[in-house]
Short mmCIF file of C-alpha atoms in Angstrom, two decimals:
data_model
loop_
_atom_site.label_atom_id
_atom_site.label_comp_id
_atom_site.label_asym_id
_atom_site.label_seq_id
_atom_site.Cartn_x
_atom_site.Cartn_y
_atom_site.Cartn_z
CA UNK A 29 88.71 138.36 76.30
CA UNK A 30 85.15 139.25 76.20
CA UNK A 31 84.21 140.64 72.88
CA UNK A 32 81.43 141.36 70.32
CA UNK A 33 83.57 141.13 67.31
CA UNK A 34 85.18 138.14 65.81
CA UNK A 35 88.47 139.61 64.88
CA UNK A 36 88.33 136.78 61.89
CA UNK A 37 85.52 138.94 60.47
CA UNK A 38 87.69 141.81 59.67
CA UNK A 39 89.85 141.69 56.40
CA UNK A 40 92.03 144.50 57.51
CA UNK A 41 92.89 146.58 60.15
CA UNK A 42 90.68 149.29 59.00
CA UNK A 43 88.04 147.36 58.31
CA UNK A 44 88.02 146.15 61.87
CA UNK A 45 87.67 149.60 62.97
CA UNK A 46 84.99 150.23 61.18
CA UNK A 47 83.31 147.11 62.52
CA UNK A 48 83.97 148.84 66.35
CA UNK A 49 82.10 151.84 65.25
CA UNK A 50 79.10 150.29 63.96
CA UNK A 51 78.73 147.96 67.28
CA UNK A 52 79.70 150.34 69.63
CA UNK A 53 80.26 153.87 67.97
CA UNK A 54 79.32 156.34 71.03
CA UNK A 55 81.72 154.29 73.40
CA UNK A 56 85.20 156.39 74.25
CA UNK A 57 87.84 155.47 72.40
CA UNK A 58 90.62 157.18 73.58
CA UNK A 59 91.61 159.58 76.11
CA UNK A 60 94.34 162.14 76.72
CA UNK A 61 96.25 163.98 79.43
CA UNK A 62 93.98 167.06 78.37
CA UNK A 63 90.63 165.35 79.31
CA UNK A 64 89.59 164.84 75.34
CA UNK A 65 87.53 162.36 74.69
CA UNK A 66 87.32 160.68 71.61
CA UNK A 67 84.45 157.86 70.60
CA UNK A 68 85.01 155.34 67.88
CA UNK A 69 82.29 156.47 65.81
CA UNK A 70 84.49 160.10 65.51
CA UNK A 71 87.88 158.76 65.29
CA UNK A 72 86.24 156.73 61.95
CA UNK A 73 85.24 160.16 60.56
CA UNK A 74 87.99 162.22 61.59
CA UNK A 75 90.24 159.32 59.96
CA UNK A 76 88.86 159.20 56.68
CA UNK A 77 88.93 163.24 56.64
CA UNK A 78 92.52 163.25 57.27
CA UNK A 79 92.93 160.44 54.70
CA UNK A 80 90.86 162.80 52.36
CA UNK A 81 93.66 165.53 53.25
CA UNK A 82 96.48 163.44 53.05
CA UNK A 83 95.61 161.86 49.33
CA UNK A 84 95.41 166.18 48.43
CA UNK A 85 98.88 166.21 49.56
CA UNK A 86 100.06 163.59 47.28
CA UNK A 87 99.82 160.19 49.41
CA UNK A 88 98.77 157.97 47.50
CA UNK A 89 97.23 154.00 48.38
CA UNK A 90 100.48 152.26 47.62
CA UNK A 91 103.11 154.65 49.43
CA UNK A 92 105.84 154.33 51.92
CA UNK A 93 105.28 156.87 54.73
CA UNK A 94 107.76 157.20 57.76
CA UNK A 95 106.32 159.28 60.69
CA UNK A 96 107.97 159.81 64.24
CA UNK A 97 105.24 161.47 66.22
CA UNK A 98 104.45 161.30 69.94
CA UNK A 99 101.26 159.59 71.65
CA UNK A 100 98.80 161.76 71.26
CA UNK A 101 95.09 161.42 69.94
CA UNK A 102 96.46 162.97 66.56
CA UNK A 103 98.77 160.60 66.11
CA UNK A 104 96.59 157.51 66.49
CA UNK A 105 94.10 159.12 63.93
CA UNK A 106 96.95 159.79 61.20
CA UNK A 107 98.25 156.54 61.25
CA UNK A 108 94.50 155.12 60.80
CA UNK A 109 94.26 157.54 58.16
CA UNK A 110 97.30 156.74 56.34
CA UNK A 111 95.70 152.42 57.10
CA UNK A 112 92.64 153.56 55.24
CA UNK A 113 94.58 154.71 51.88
CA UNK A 114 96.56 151.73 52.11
CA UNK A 115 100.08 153.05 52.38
CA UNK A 116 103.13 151.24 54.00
CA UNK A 117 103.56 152.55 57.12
CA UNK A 118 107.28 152.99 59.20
CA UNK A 119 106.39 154.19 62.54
CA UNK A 120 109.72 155.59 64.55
CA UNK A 121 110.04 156.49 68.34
CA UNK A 122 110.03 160.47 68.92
CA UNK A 123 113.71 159.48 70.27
CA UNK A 124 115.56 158.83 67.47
CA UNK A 125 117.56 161.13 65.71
CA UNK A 126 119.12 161.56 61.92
CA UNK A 127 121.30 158.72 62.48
CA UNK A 128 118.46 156.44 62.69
CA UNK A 129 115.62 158.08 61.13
CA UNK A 130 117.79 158.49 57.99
CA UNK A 131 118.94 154.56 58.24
CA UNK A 132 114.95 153.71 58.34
CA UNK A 133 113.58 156.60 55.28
CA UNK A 134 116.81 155.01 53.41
CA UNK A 135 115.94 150.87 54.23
CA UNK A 136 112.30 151.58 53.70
CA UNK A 137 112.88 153.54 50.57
CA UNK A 138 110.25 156.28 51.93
CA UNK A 139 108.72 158.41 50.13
CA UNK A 140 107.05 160.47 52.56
CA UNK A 141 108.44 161.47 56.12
CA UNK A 142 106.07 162.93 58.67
CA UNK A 143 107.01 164.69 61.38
CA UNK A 144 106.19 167.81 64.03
CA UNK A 145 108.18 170.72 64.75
CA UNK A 146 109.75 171.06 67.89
CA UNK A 147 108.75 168.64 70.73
CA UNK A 148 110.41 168.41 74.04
CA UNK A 149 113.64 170.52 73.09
CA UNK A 150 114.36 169.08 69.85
CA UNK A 151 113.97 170.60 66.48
CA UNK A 152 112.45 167.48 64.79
CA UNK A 153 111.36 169.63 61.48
CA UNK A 154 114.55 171.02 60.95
CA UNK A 155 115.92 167.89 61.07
CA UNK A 156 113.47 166.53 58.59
CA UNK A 157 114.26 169.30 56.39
CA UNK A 158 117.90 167.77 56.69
CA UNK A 159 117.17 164.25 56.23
CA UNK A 160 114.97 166.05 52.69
CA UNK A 161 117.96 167.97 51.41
CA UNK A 162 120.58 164.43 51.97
CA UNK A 163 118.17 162.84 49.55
CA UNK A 164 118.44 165.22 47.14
CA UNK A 165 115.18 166.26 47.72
CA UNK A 166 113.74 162.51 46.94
CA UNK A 167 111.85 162.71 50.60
CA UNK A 168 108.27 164.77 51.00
CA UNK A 169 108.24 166.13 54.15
CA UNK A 170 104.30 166.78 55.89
CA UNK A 171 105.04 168.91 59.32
CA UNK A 172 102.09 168.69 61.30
CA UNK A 173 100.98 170.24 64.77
CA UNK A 174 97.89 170.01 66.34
CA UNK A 175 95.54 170.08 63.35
CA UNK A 176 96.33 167.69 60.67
CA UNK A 177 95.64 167.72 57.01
CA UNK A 178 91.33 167.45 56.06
CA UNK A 179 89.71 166.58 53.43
CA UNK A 180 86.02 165.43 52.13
CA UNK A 181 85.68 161.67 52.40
CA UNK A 182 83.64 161.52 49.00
CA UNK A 183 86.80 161.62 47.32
CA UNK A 184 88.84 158.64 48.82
CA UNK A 185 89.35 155.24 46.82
CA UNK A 186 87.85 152.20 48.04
CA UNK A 187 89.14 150.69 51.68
CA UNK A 188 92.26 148.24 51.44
CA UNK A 189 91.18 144.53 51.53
CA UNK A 190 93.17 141.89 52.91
CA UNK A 191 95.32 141.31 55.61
CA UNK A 192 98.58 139.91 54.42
CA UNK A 193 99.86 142.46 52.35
CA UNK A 194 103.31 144.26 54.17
CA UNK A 195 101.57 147.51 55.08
CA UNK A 196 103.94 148.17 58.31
CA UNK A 197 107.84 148.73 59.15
CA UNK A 198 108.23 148.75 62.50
CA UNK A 199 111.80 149.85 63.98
CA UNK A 200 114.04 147.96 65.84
CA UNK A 201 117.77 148.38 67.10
CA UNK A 202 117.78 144.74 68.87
CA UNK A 203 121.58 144.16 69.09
CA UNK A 204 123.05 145.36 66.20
CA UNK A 205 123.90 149.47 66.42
CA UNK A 206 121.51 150.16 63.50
CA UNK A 207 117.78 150.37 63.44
CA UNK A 208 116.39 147.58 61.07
CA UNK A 209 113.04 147.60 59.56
CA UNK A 210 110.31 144.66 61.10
CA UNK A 211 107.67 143.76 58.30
CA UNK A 212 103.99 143.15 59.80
CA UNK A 213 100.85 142.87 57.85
CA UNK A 214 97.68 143.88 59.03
CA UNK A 215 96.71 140.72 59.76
CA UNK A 216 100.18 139.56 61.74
CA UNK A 217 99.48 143.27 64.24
CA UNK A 218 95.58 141.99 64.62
CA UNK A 219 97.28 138.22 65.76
CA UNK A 220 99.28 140.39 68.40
CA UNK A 221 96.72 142.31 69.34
CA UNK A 222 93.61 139.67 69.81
CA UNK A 223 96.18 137.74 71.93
CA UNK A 224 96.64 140.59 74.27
CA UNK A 225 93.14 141.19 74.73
CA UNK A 226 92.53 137.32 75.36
CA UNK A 227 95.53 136.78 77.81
CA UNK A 228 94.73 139.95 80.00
CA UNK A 229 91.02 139.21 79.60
CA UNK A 230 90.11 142.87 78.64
CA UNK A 231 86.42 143.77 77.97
CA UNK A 232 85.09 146.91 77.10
CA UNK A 233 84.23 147.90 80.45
CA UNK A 234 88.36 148.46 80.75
CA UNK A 235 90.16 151.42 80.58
CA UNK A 236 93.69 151.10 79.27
CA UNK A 237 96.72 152.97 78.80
CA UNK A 238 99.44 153.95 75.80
CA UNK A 239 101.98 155.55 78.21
CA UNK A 240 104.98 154.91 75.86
CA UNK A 241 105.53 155.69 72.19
CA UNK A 242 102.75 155.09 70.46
CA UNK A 243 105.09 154.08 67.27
CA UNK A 244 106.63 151.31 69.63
CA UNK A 245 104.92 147.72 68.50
CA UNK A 246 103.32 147.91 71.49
CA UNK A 247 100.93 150.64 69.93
CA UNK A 248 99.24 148.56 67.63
CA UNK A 249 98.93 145.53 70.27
CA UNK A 250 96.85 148.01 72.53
CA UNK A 251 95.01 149.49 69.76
CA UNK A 252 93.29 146.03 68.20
CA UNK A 253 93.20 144.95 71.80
CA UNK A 254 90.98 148.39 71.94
CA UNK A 255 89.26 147.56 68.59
CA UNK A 256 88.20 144.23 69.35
CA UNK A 257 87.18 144.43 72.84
CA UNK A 258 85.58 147.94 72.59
CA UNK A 259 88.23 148.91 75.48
CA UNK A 260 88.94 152.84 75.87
CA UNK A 261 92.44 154.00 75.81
CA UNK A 262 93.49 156.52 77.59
CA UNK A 263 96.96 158.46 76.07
CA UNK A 264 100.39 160.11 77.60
CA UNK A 265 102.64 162.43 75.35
CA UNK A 266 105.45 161.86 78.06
CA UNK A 267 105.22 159.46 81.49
CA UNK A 268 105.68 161.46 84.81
CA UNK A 269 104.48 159.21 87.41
CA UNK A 270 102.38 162.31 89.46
CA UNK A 271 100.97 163.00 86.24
CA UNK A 272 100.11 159.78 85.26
CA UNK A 273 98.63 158.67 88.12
CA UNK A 274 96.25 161.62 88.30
CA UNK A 275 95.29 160.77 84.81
CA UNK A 276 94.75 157.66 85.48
CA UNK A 277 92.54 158.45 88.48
CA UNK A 278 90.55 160.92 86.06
CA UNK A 279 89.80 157.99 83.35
CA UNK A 280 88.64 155.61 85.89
CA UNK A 281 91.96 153.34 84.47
CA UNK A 282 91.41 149.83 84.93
CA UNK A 283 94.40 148.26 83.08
CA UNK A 284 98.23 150.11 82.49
CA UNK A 285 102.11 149.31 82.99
CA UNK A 286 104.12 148.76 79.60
CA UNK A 287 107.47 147.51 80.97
CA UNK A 288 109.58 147.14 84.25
CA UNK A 289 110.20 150.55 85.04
CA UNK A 290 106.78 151.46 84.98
CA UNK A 291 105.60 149.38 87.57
CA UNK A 292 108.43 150.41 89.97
CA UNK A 293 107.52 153.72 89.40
CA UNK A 294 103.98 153.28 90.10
CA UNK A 295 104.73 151.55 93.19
CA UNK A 296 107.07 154.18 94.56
CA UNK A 297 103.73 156.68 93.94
CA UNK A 298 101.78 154.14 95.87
CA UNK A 299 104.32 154.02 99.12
CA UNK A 300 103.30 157.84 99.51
CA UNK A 301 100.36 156.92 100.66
CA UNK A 302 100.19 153.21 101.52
CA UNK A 303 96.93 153.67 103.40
CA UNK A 304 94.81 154.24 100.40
CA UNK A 305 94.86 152.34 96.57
CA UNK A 306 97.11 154.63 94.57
CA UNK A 307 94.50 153.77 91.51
CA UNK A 308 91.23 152.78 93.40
CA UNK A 309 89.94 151.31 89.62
CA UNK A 310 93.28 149.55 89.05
CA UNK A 311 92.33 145.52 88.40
CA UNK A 312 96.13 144.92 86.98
CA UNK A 313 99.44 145.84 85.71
CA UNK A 314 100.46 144.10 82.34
CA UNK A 315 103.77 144.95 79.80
CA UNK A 316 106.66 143.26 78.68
CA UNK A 317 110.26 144.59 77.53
CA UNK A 318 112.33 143.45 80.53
CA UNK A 319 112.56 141.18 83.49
CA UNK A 320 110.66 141.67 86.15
CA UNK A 321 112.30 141.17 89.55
CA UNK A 322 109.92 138.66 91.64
CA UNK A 323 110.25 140.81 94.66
CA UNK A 324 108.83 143.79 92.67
CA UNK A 325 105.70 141.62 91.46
CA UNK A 326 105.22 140.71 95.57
CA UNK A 327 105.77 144.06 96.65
CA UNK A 328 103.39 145.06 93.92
CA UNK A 329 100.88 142.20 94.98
CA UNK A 330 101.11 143.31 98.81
CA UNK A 331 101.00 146.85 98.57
CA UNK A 332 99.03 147.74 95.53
CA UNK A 333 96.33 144.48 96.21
CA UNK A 334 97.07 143.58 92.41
CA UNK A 335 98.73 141.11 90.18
CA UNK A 336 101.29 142.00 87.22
CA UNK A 337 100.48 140.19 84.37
CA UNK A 338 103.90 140.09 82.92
CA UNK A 339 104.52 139.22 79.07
CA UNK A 340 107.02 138.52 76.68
CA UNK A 341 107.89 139.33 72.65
CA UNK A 342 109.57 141.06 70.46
CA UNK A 343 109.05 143.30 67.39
CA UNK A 344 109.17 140.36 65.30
CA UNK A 345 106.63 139.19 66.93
CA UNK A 346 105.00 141.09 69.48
CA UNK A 347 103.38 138.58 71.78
CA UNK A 348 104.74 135.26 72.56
CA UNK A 349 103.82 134.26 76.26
CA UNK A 350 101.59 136.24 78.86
CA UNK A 351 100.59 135.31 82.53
CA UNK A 352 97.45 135.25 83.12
CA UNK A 353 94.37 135.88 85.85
CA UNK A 354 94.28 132.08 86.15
CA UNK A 355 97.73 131.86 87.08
CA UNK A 356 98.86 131.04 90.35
CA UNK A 357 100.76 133.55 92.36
CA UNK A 358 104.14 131.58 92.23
CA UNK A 359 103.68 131.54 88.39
CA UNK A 360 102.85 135.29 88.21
CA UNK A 361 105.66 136.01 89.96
CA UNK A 362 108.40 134.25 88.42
CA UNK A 363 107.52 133.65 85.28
CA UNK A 364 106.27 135.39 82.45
CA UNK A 365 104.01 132.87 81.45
CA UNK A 366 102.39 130.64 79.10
CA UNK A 367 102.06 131.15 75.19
CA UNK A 368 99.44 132.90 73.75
CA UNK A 369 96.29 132.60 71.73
CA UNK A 370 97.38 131.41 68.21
CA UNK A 371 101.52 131.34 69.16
CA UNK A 372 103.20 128.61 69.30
CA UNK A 373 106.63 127.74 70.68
CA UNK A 374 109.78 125.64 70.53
CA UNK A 375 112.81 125.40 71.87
CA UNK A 376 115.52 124.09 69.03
CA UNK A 377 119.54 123.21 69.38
CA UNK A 378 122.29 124.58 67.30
CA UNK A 379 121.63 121.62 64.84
CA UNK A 380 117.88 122.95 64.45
CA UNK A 381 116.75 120.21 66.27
CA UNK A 382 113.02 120.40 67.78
CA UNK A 383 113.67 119.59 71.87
CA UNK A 384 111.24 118.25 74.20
CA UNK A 385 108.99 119.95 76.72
#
């Protein structure tokens, strides 16, 4: 990791962002599948004016606030926003439906769900408006498109301090049938994310990408990973490989994957042309989420001329191992490697008992 930030000098996740925009504030933050371009120095504004607007609607520092949005540039800024009044935060995949959204409003004891209107065929404010009339019209609903609430800055409380208050839910169905709520503080999501940025050695001469739900705990581990390195980020609503490969190619993308499938499909884009990089700027693939095949990461390897840093965690806790650039090949390939910065690991019996090496 090469950064200009000691993540240790941040006492919450909002105050690390605030630290990015004061070392480098004209650097690009984040980029999306329309070509907008967003520096750090902006998304701090346009944060604290949609905090502004969202303490007129009635969210206040202390709240519980479920949102299911896609990953879009909006959707980033809100939920820095809603970190900057100091709410609880339950971020839920655009997939879910009332089944599940209503399990996590109900466990998390919401009092604010925020949501969009329709997005790829499915009426997600009308089902919000459901999920408002079950509760007996307990649950606020905010229904945002495109522009999202504003506000004048001069108006907002102080910043949160501290990193170890429970400020996030994140979702997960592991393998029980119904979504249970993950607690994270700021400072357990900054853990995850310095580790990233360490084990993939980003820098802020990298260009990565969010091409899955941004309210999957992958989201924050890219973000910090962002925030601490200064590395741009460059955003997908929905992954088409055609499209996301000429996105990729517009951004100058250095870094991207996310799980198994994405580097098969990558590689399938690449075998259309094999006699030119699919990516020229491409240094790496990196994710997690599932095994990856070994012949996929030396198909990858010999066709693509790159390595997949392959990882492992879990919502709990969102980065255990990585592979690293220092790895050898036979490592890379079969493993998924060693444990991160700051994690450490054990391997126990039934009785509880610590094992060997």
């Amino acid at each position: 990791m090469n950064s200009d930030i000691a993540p240790n000098d941040a006492v919450s996740l909002w105050d690390l962002l605030a630290l990015r925009a004061e070392t480098t504030g004209d650097a690009v933050a984040l980029i999306d599948e329309h070509d907008r371009r967003m520096t750090f120095a902006e998304v701090v504004s346009v944060a604290e004016r949609v905090a502004a607007g969202l303490l007129a609607r009635g969210i206040e520092p202390g709240s519980t606030v479920s949102w299911q949005l896609p990953t879009r540039i909006e959707t980033v800024v809100l939920s820095l926003a809603l970190s900057r009044l100091g709410v609880t935060q339950n971020p839920i995949i655009p997939l879910y439906r009332a089944r599940e959204v209503g399990a996590m409003v109900a466990q998390c004891e919401s009092e604010w769900l925020i949501t969009l209107g329709e997005f790829r065929g499915f009426d997600h404010g009308a089902m919000a408006e459901e999920l408002r009339a079950a509760s007996g019209d307990r649950l606020n609903l905010l229904i945002v498109s495109s522009e999202l609430p504003d506000g004048d800055p001069a108006g907002l409380p102080p910043a949160p301090v501290g990193r170890e208050e429970v400020r996030w839910i994140y979702t997960t169905s592991g393998t029980t049938s119904a979504p249970k709520g993950v607690c994270h503080t700021d400072g357990t999501l900054i853990a995850g994310g310095v580790s990233l940025a360490d084990a993939i050695g980003a820098s802020a001469e990298d260009v990565g990408t969010i091409f899955f739900p941004y309210a999957h705990i992958g989201g924050p581990d890219l973000l910090i990973a962002s925030l601490t390195t200064g590395m741009s980020l460059t955003l997908m609503e929905v992954y088409e490989p055609r499209a996301a490969v000429d996105l990729m190619r517009r951004a100058g993308v250095t870094i991207t994957g996310g799980s198994t499938p994405h580097y098969a499909l990558l590689l399938e884009e690449q075998r259309k042309n094999p006699g030119a990089r699919v990516v020229p700027t491409l240094r790496m693939l990196t994710g997690g989420g599932a095994p990856m095949p070994e012949k996929l990461f030396r198909d990858v390897l010999t066709e693509m001329g790159i390595p997949i840093l392959h990882a492992y965690g879990m919502t709990e806790c969102p980065m255990i191992t990585s592979a690293r650039m220092s790895d050898s090949i036979e490592q890379l390939a079969t493993t998924s490697g060693r444990p991160v910065l700051g994690c450490e690991v054990q391997i126990r019996t039934e009785e509880d008992d610590v094992l060997p090496i």
